[in-house]
mmCIF file of C-alpha atoms in Angstrom:
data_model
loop_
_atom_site.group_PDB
_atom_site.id
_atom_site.type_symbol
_atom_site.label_atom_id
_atom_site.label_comp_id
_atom_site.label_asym_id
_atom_site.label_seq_id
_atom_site.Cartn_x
_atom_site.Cartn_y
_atom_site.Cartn_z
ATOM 1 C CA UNK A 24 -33.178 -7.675 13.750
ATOM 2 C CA UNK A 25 -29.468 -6.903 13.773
ATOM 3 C CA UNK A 26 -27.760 -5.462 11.078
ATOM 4 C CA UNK A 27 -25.111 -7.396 9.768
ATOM 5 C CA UNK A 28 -21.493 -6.036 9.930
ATOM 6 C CA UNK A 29 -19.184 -6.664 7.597
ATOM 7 C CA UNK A 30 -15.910 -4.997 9.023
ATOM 8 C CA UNK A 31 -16.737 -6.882 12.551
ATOM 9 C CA UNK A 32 -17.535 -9.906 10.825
ATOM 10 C CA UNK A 33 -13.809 -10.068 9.391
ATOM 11 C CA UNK A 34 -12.040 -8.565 12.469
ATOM 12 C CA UNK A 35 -13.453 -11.631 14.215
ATOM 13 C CA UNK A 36 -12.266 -14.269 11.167
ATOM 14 C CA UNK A 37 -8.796 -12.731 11.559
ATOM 15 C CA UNK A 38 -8.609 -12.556 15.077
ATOM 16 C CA UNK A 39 -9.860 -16.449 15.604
ATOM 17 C CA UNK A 40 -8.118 -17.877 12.532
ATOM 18 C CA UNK A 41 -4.559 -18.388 11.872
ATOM 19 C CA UNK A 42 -3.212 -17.964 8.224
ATOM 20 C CA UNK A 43 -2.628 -21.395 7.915
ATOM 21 C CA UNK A 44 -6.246 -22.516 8.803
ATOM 22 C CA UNK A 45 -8.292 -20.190 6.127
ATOM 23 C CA UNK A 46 -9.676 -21.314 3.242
ATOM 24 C CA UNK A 47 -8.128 -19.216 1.229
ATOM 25 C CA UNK A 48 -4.410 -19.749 2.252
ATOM 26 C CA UNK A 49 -1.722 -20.152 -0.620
ATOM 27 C CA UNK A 50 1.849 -20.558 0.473
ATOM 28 C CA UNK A 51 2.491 -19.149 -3.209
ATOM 29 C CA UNK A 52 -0.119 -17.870 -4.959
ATOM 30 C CA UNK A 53 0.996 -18.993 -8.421
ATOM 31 C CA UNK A 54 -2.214 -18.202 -10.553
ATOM 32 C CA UNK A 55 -1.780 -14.608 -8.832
ATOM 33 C CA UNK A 56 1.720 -14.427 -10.210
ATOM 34 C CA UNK A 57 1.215 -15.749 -13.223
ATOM 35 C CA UNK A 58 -0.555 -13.559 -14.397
ATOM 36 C CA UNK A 59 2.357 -10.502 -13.030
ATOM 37 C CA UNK A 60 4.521 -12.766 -15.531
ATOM 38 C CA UNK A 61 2.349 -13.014 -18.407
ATOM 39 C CA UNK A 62 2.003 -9.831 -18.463
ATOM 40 C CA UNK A 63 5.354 -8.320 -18.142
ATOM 41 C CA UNK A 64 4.132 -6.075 -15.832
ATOM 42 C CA UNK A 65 6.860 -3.230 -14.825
ATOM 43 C CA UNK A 66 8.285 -3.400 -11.448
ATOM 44 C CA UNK A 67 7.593 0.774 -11.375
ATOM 45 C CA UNK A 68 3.878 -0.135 -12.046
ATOM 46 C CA UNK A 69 1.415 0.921 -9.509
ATOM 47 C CA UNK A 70 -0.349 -2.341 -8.256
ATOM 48 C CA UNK A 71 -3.101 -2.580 -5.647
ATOM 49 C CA UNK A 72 -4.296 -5.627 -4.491
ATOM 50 C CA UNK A 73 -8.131 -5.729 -3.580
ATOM 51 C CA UNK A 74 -9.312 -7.657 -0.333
ATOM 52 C CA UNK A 75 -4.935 -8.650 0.246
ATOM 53 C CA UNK A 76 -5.823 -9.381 3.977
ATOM 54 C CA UNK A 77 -2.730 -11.051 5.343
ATOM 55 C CA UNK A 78 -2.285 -13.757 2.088
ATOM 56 C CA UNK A 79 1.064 -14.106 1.026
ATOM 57 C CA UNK A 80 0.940 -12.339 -2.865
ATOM 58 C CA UNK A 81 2.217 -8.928 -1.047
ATOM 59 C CA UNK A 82 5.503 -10.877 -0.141
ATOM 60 C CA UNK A 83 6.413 -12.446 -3.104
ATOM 61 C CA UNK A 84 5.717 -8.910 -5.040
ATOM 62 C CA UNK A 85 8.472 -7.730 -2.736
ATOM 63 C CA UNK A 86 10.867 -10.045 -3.555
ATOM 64 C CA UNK A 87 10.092 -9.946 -7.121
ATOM 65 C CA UNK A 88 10.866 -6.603 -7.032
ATOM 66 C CA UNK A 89 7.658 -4.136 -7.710
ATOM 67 C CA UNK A 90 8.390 -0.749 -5.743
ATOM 68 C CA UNK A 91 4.840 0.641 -5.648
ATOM 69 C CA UNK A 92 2.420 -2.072 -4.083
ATOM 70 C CA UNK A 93 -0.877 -1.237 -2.340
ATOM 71 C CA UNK A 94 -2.907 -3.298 -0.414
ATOM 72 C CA UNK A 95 -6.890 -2.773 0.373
ATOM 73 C CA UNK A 96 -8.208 -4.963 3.303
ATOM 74 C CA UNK A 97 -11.526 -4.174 5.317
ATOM 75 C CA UNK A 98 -9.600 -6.092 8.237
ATOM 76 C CA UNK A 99 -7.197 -3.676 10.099
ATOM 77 C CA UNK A 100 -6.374 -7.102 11.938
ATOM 78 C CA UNK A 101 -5.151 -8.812 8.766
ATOM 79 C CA UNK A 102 -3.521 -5.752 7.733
ATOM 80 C CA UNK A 103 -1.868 -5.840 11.047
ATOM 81 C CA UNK A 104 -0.908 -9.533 10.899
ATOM 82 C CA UNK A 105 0.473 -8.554 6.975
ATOM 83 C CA UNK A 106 2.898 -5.948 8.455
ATOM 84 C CA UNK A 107 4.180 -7.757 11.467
ATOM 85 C CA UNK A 108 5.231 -10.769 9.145
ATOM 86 C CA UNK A 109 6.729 -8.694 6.715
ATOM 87 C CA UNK A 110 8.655 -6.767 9.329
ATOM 88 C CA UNK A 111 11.007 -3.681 7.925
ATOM 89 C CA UNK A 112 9.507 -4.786 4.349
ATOM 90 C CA UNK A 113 6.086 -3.620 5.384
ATOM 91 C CA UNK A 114 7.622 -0.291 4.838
ATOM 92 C CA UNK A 115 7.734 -0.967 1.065
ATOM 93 C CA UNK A 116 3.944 -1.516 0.913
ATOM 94 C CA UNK A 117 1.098 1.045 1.430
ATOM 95 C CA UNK A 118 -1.518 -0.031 2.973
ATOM 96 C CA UNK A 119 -5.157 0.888 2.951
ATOM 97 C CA UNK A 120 -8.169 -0.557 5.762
ATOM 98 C CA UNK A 121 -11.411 -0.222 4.006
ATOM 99 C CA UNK A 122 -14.170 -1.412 2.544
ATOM 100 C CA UNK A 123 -13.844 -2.255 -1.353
ATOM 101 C CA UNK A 124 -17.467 -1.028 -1.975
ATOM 102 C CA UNK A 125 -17.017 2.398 -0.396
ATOM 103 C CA UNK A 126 -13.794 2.660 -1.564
ATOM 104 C CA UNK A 127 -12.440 6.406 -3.040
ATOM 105 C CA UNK A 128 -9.009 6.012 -4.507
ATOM 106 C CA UNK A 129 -6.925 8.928 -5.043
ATOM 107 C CA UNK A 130 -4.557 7.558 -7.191
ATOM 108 C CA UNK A 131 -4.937 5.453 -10.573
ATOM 109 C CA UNK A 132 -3.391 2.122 -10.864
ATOM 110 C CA UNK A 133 -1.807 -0.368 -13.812
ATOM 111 C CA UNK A 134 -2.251 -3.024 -12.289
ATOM 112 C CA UNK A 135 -6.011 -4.103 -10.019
ATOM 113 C CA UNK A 136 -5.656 -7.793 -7.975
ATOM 114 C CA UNK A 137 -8.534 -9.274 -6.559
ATOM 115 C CA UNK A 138 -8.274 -13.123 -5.495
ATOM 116 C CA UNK A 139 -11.958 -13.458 -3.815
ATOM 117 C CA UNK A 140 -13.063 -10.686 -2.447
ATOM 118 C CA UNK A 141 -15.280 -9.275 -5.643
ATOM 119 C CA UNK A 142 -17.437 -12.760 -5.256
ATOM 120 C CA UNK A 143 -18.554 -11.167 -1.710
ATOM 121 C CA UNK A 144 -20.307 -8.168 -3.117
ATOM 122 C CA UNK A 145 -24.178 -9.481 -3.283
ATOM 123 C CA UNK A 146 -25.933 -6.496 -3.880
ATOM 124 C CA UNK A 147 -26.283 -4.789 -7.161
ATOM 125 C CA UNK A 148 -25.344 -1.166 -5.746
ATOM 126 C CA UNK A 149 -22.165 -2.698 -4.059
ATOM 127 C CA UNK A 150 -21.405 -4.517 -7.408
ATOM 128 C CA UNK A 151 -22.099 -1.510 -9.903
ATOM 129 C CA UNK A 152 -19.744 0.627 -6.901
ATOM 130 C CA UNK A 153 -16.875 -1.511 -7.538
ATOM 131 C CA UNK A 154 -16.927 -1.470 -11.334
ATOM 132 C CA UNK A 155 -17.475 1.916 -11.447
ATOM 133 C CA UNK A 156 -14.309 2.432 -9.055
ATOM 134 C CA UNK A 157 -12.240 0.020 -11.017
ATOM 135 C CA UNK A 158 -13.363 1.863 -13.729
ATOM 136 C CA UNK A 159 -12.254 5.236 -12.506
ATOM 137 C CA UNK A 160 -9.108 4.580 -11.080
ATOM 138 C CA UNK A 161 -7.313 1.899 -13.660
ATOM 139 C CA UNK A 162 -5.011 3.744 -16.200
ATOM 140 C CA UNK A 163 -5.722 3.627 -19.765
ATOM 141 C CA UNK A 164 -4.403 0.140 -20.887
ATOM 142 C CA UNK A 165 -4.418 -0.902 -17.304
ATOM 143 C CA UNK A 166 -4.695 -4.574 -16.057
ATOM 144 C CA UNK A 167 -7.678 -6.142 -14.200
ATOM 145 C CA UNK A 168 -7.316 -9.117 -12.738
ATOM 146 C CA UNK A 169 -10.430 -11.157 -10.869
ATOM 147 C CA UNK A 170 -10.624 -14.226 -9.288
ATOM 148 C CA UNK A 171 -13.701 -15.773 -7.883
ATOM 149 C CA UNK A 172 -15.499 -18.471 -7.145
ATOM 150 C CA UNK A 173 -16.915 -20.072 -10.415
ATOM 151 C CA UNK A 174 -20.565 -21.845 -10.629
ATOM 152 C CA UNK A 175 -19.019 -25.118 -9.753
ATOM 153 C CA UNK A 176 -17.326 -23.589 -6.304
ATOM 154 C CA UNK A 177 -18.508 -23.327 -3.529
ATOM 155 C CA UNK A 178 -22.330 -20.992 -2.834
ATOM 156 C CA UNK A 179 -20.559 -19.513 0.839
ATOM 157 C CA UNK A 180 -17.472 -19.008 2.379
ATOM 158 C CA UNK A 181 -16.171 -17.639 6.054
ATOM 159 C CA UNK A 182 -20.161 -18.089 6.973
ATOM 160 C CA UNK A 183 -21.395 -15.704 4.364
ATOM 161 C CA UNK A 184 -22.910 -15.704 1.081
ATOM 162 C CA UNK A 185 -21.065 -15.126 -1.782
ATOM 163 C CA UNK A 186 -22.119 -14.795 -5.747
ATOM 164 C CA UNK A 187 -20.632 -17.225 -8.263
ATOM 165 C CA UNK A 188 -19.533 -16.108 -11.689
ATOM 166 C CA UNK A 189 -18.914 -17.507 -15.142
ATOM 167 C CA UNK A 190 -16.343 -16.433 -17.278
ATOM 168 C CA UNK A 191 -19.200 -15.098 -19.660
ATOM 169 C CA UNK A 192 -20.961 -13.089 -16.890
ATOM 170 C CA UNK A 193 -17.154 -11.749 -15.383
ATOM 171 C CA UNK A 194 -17.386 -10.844 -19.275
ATOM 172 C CA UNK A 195 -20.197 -9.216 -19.263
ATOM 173 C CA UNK A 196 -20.145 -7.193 -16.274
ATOM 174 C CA UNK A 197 -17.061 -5.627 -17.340
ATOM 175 C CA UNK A 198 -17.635 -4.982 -21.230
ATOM 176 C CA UNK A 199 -18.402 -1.801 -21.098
ATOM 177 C CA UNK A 200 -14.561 -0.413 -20.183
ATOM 178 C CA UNK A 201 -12.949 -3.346 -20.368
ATOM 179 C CA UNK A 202 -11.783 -6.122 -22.803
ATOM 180 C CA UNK A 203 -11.448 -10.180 -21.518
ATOM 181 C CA UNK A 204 -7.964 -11.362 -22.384
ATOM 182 C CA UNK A 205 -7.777 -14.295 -20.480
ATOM 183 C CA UNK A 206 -9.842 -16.637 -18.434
ATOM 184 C CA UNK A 207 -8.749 -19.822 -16.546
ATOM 185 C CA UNK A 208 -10.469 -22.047 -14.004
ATOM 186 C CA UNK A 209 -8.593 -23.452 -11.136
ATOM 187 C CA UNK A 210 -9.115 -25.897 -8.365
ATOM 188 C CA UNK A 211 -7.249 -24.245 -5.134
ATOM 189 C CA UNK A 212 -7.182 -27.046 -2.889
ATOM 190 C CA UNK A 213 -8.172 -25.667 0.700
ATOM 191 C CA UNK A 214 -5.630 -26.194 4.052
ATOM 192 C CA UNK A 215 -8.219 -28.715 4.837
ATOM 193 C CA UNK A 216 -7.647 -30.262 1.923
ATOM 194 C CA UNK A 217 -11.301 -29.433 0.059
ATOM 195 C CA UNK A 218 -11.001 -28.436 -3.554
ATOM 196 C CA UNK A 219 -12.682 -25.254 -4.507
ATOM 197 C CA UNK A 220 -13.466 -24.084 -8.272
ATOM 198 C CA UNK A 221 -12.338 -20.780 -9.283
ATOM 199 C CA UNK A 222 -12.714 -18.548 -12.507
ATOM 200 C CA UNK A 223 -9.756 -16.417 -12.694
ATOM 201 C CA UNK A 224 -10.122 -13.261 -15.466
ATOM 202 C CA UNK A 225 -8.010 -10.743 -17.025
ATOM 203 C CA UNK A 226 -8.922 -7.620 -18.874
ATOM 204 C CA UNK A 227 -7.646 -4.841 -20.512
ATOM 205 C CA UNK A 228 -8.718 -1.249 -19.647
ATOM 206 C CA UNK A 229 -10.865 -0.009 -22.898
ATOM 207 C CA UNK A 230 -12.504 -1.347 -25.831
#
């Protein structure tokens, strides 16, 4: 039996797929920002965006100003594909290829993005890995901010399984080091024009 391979599975997505065609695409990812806004987050705050691929967030953090933006992809072809677009301002971002369940940060950060990629984490060692990490590595009265697909979205995406949340189990997950702020659901309509659901929480680092 072979054993599946995550990195190779998303080299090949990004190689074969243009930006415009993946589900995922949002020419401005408003919820994304929204949140930035709502939470008057510093343009000196150190924000890392989990599973950033090539989407567009890292661009419009640029031009909003923020000075200290990292972004995590397992894809060294999206990451690729991410720097060539943004050209000289790729040189503003730092950029990190790896897996978000093996993961080792060396720095701590006030602000965590993830837009989908959480949802992809199946297995409970890979899941208690990343909240453990997230844990570790946000600042005291640091931001989290997840998105993922919510019970009513869709069960796979990109040909693989994914797990669907509820605000009350994003809740629970994270109780133990962080508070919920904010939940929203959201229907992101797809480039092929298929609406998916999405549960989209903030939290506060400690109790």
């Amino acid at each position: 039996m072979k054993v599946f391979n995550r990195k190779s599975h998303w080299e090949s997505i990004y190689q074969t797929k243009e930006l415009k065609d993946v589900s995922w695409h949002e020419p401005i990812p408003q919820t994304s920002i929204d949140f930035f806004t709502q939470y008057k987050v510093s343009k000196t705050a150190k924000v890392i965006d989990i599973g950033g691929g090539d989407s567009l967030l890292v661009d419009h953090l640029v031009d909003m100003g923020y000075r200290d933006i990292t972004v995590l992809d397992i894809s060294e072809t999206a990451i690729n594909r991410a720097k060539k677009r943004l050209g000289q301002r790729a040189n503003k971002v730092n950029w990190i290829i790896s897996d978000i369940s093996s993961f080792h940060p060396t720095e701590q950060y006030d602000f965590w993005h993830d837009r989908a990629a959480y949802h992809f984490l199946t297995r409970e060692d890979e899941i208690s890995s990343y909240i453990e990490t997230a844990s570790r590595h946000i600042n005291p009265a640091g931001i989290l901010v997840l998105g993922t697909f919510s019970e009513k979205g869709p069960k796979k995406c990109s040909g693989l399984e994914i797990k669907q949340y509820s605000e009350s189990e994003l809740t629970n997950r994270f109780k133990h080091e962080f508070k919920k702020r904010i939940c929203i659901e959201i229907d992101h309509k797809t480039p092929s024009g298929v609406f998916q659901n999405f549960v989209f929480c903030s939290f506060k680092k400690g109790s």
